[in-house]
Coordinates of C-alpha atoms in Angstrom, one line a residue:
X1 CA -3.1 10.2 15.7
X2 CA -3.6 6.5 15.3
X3 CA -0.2 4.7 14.8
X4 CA -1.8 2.8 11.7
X5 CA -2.4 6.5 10.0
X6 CA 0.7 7.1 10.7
X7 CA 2.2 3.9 9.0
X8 CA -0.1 4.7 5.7
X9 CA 1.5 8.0 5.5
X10 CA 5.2 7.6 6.1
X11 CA 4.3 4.5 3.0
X12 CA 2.8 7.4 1.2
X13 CA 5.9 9.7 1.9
X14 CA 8.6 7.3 0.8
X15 CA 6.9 6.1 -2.3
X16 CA 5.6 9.4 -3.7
X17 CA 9.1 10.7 -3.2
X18 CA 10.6 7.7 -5.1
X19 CA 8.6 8.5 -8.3
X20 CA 10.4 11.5 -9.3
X21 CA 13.9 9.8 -8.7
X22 CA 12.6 6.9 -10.7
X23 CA 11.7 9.6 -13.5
X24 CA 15.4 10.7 -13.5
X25 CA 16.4 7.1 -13.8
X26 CA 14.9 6.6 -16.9
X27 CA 17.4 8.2 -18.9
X28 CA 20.1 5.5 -18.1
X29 CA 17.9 2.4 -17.4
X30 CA 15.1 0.6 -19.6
X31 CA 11.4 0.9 -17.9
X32 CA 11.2 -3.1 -17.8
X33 CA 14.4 -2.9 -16.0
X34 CA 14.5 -0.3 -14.1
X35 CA 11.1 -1.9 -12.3
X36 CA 13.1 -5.0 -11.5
X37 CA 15.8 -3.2 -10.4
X38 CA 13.8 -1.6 -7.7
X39 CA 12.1 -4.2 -6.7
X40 CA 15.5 -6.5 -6.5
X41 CA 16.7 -3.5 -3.7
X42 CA 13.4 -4.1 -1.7
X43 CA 13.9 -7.5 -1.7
X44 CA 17.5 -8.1 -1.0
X45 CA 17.2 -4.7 1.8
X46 CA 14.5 -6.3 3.4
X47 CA 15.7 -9.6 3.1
X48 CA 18.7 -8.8 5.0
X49 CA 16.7 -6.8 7.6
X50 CA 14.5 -10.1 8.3
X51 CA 17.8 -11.8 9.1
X52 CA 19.4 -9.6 11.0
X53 CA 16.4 -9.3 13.2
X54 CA 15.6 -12.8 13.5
X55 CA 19.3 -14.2 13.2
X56 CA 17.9 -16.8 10.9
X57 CA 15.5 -17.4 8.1
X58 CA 12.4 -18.3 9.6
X59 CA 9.5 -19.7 8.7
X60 CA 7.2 -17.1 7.3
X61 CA 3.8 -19.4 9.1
X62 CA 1.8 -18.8 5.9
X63 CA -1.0 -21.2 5.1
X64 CA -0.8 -23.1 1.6
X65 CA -4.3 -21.0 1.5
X66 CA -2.7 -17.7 1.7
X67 CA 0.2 -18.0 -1.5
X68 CA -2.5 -17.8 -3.8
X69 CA -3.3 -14.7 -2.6
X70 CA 0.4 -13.3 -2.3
X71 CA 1.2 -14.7 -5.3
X72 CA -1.6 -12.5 -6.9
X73 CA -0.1 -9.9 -5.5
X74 CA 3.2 -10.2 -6.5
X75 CA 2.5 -10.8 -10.0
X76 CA 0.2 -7.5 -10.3
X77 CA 1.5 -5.2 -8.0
X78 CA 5.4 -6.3 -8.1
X79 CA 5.4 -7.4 -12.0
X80 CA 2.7 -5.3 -13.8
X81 CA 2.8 -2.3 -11.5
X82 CA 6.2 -1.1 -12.3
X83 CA 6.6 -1.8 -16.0
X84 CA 3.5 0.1 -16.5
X85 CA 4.4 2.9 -14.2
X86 CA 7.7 3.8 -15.6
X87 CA 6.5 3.4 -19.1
X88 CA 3.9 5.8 -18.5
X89 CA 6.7 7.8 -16.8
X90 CA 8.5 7.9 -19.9
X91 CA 6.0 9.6 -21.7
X92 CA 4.5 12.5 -19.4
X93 CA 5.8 14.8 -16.5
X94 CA 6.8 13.4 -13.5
X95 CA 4.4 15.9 -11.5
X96 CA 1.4 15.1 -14.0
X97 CA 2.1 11.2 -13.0
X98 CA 2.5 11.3 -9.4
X99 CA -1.3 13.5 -9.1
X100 CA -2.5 10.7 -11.6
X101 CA -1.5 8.0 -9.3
X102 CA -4.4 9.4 -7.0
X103 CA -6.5 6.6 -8.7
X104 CA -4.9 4.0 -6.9
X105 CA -6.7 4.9 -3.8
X106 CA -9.9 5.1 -5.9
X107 CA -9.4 2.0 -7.8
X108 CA -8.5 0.0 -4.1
X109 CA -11.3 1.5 -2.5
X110 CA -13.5 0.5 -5.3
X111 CA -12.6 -3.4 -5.4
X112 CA -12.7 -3.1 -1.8
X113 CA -16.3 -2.5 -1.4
X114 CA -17.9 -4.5 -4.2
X115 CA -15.4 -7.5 -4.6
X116 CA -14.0 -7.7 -0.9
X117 CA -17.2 -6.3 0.9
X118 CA -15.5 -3.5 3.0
X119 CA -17.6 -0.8 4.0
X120 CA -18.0 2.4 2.4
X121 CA -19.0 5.7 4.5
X122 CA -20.3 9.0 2.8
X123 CA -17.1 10.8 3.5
X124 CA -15.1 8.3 2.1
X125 CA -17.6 7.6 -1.2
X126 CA -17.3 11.3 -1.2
X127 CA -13.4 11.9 -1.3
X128 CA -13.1 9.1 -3.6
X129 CA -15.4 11.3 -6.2
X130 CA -13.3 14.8 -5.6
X131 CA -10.3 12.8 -6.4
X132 CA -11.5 11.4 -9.7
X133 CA -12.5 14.7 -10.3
X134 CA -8.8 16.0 -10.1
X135 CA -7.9 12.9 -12.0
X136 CA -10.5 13.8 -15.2
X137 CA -9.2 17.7 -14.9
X138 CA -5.7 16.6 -14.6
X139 CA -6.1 14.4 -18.0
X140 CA -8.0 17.3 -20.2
X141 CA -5.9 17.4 -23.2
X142 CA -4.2 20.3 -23.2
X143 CA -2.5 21.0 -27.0
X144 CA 1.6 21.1 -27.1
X145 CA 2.4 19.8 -23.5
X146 CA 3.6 16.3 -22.2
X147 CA 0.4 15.8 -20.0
X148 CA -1.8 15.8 -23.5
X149 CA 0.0 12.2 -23.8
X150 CA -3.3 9.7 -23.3
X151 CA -1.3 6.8 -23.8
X152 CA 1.5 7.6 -20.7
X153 CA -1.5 8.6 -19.0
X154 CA -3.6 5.6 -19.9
X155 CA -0.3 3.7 -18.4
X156 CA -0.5 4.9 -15.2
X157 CA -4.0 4.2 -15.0
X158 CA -3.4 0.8 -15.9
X159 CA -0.4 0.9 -13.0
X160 CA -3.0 2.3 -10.3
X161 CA -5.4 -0.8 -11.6
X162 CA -2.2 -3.6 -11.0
X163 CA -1.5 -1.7 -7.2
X164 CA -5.5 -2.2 -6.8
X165 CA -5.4 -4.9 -7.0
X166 CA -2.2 -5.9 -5.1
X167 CA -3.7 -4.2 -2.4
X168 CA -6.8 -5.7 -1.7
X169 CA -5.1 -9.2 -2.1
X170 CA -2.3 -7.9 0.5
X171 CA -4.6 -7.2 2.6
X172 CA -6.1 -11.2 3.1
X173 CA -2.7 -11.5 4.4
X174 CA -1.8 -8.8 5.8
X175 CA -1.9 -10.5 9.6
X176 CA 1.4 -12.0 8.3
X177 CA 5.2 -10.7 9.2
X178 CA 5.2 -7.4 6.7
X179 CA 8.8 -7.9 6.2
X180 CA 8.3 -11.5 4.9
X181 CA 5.6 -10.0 2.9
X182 CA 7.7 -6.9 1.4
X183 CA 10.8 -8.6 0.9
X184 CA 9.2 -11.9 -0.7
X185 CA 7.3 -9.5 -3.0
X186 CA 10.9 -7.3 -3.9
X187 CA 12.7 -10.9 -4.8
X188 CA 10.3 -12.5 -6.7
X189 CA 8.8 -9.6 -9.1
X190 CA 12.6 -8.1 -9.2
X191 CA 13.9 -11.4 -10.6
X192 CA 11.1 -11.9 -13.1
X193 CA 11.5 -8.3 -14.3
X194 CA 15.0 -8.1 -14.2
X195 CA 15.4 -11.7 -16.4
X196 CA 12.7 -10.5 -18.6
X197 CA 14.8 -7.3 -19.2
X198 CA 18.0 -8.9 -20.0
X199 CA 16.2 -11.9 -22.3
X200 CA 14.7 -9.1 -24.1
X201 CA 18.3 -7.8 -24.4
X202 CA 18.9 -5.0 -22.4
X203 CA 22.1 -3.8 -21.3
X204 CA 23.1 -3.5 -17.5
X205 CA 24.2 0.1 -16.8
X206 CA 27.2 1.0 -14.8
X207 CA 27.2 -0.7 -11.0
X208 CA 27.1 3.0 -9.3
X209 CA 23.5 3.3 -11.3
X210 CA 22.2 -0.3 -10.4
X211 CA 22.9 0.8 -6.9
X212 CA 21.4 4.3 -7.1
X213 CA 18.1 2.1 -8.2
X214 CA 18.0 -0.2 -6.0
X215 CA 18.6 2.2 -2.8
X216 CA 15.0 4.1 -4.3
X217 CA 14.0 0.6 -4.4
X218 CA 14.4 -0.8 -1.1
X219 CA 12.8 3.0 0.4
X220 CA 10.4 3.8 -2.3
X221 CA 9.1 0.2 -2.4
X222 CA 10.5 -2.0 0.4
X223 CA 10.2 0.2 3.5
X224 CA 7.5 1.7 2.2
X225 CA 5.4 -1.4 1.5
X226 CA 6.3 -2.8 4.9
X227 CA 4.2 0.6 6.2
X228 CA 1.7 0.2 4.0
X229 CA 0.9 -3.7 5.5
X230 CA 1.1 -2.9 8.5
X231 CA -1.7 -0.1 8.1
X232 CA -3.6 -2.6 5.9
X233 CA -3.8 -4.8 9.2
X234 CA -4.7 -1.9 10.6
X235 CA -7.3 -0.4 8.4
X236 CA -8.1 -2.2 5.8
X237 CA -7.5 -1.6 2.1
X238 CA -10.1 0.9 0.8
X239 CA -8.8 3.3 4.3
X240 CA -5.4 2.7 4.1
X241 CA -5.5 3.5 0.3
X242 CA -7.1 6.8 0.9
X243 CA -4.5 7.8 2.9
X244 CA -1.6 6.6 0.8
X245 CA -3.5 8.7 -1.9
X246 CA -1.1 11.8 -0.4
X247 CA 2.0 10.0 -1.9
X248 CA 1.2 11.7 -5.4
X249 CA 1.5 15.2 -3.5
X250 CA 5.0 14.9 -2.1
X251 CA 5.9 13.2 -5.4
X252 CA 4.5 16.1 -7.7
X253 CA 6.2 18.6 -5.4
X254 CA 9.4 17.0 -5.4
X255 CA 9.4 16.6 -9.4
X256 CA 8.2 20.2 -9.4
X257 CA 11.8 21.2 -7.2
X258 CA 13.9 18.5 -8.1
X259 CA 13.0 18.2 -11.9
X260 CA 12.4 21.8 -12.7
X261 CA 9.3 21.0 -14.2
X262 CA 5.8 24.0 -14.5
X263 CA 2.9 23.6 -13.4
X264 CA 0.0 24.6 -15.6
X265 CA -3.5 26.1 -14.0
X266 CA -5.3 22.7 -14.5
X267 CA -2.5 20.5 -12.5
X268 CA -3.1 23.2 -9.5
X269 CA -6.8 22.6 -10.2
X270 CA -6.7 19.1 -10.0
X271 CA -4.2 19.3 -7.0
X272 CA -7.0 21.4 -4.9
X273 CA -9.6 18.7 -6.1
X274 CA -7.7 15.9 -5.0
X275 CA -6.4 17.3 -1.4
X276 CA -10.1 18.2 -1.0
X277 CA -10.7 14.5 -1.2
X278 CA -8.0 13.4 1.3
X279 CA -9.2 15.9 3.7
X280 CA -12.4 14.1 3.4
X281 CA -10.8 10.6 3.9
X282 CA -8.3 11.9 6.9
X283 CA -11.3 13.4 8.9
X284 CA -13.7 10.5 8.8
X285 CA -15.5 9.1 11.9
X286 CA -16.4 5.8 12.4
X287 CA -18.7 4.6 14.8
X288 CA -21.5 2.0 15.2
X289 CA -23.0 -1.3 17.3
X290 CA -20.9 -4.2 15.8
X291 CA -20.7 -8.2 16.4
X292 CA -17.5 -9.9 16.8
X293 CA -17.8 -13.4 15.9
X294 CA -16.0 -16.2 18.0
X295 CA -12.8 -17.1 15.8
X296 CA -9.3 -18.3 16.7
X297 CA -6.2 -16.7 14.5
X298 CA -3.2 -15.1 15.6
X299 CA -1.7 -11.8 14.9
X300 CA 0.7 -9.2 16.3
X301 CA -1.8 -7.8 19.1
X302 CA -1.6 -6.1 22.6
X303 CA -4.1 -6.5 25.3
X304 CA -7.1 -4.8 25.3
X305 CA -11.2 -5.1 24.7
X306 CA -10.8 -7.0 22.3
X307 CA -7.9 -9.5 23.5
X308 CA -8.3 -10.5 27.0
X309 CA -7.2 -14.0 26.9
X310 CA -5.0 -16.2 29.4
X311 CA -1.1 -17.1 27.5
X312 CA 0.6 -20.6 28.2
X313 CA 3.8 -18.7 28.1
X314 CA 5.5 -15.9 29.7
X315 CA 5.2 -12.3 27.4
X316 CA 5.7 -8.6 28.5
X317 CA 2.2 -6.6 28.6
X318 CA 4.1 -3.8 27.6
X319 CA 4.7 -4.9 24.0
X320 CA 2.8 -6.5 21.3
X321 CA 3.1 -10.3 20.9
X322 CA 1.8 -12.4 18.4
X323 CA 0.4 -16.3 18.8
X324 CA -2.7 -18.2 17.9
X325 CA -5.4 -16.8 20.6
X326 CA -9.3 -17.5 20.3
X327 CA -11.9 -14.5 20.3
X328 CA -15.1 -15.3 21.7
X329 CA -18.5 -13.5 20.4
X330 CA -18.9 -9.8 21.8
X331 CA -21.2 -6.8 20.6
X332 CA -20.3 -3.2 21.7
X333 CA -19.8 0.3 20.0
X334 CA -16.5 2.4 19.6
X335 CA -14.8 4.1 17.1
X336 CA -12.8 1.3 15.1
X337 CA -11.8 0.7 11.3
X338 CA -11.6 -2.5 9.1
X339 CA -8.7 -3.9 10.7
X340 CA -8.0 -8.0 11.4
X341 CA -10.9 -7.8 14.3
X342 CA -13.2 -5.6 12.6
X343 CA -14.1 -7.3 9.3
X344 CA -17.7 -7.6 10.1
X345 CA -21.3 -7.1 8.0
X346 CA -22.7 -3.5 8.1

């Protein structure tokens, strides 16, 4: 299996699994909170990681270009996302959420291909449209249970809108150091929600729950946002959200075990309609005659068709290295996704 699949779904793992253990949170912590809270453990975990792996702070070798873009995506994935996630948490089942969050995928997939150009192939167009179809079954009001709650429901829409988002902006930097990305991300939207929580006047909880938080945090969100750049670089947004759409799976069966929640015939409906349309995504092909243009950037890389180049410095062909290298223009035909060399017209 590709190693960038692989990536997306450990991401998809680790956050679906932190949505239930959020749920559980919510008695003790405020939603605004409780979103900086986790955010604040993916920052400080990761930022610790980057120093311990590069016994310094480094320079991050972003371009005064490229902040815009992960500013963007800080303030709607990191800042937004949460708040309206664990607000919309508080309102319906933590298995009912974590199928709804499904739409992400969709919603990525969607800016993907008519605001960032990516390209869309039957399979995928299709297992987008099963998964909505869950998403509209999952959401039929149903009299006297939590999942009949539009406006918790309408919350995690608006969540799976914010992560959109995030995601296709992550992705126009995703050729950066994903724990400078991940753990810049964690400290910025944890401080802003975490101030924001405590000017609106809610109480810190005990130090054993802060903790408890910001351990989901720094797996849920840190780790698992790492993953999910590195298969961004890999795949590209609208793939790589398809197959982080299996986080609301392991999420939904973990509430369903860990919560003790039931399961009504439409949630199992809309759970076969939506693995129908990850099936589709996890078994598409990709193949065609494509152009690489001549362009110089630099990314974590190994050598291969596509980088056959002479270094200046001595490097190990074993492992992947990353420095400014120069591509020149080549047309040939393999099996390939969106990744940093494969952004080209179709």
């Amino acid at each position: 299996m590709n190693r960038n699949v692989v990536y997306a779904l450990l991401a998809a793992a680790l956050f679906g699994a932190s949505t239930p253990f959020a749920k559980q949170s919510l008695g003790d912590i405020h939603p605004v909170l409780l979103g900086g809270l986790l955010y604040l453990g993916s920052g400080v975990g990761l930022g610790l990681i980057r120093l311990i792996r590069d016994r310094a702070w480094l320079s991050s070798g972003i371009a005064r270009g490229e902040w815009s873009w992960l500013l963007g995506a800080i303030f709607f994935g990191g800042v937004l996302g949460p708040v309206a996630l664990l607000f919309g948490l508080s309102r319906i089942s933590g298995s009912t959420a974590s199928l709804l969050l499904n739409l992400e995928s969709v919603l990525t997939a969607v800016l993907a291909w008519v605001a960032f150009k990516e390209n869309a192939d039957r399979r995928i167009v299709l297992g987008m449209l099963a998964i909505v179809a869950g998403g509209v079954v999952l959401s039929w009001p149903v009299a006297g249970t939590v999942a009949s709650d539009w406006l918790g429901q309408a919350a995690i829409a608006a969540a799976c809108l914010c992560w959109a988002i995030d995601n296709n902006l992550t992705r126009k930097v995703s050729a950066l150091d994903a724990l400078f990305i991940a753990s810049t991300k964690g400290l910025i939207a944890g401080a802003v929600n975490t101030l924001l929580a405590l000017l609106l006047g809610v109480a810190l909880p005990g130090g054993l729950t802060v903790l408890s938080a910001m351990s989901v945090g720094l797996l849920g969100y840190g780790v698992s946002l790492v993953l999910f750049v590195l298969a961004l670089r890999g795949l590209g947004a609208a793939r790589t959200g398809a197959y982080f759409s299996t986080a609301p799976f392991i999420g939904a069966a973990v509430s369903l075990v860990l919560l003790g929640e039931s399961a009504t015939p439409l949630f199992w409906a809309a759970a076969v309609l939506m693995a129908v349309g990850v099936w589709l995504h996890l078994t598409e092909h990709h193949e065609h005659d494509h152009t690489h243009e001549a362009v110089t950037h630099a990314h974590p890389h190994t050598h291969d068709e596509h980088h056959d180049h002479l270094h200046h410095f001595d490097w190990d062909p074993r492992k992947p290295h990353d420095h400014l290298h120069q591509h020149v223009t080549l047309n040939h035909k393999h099996p390939h996704f969106p990744d940093v060399d494969h952004r080209h017209v179709h």
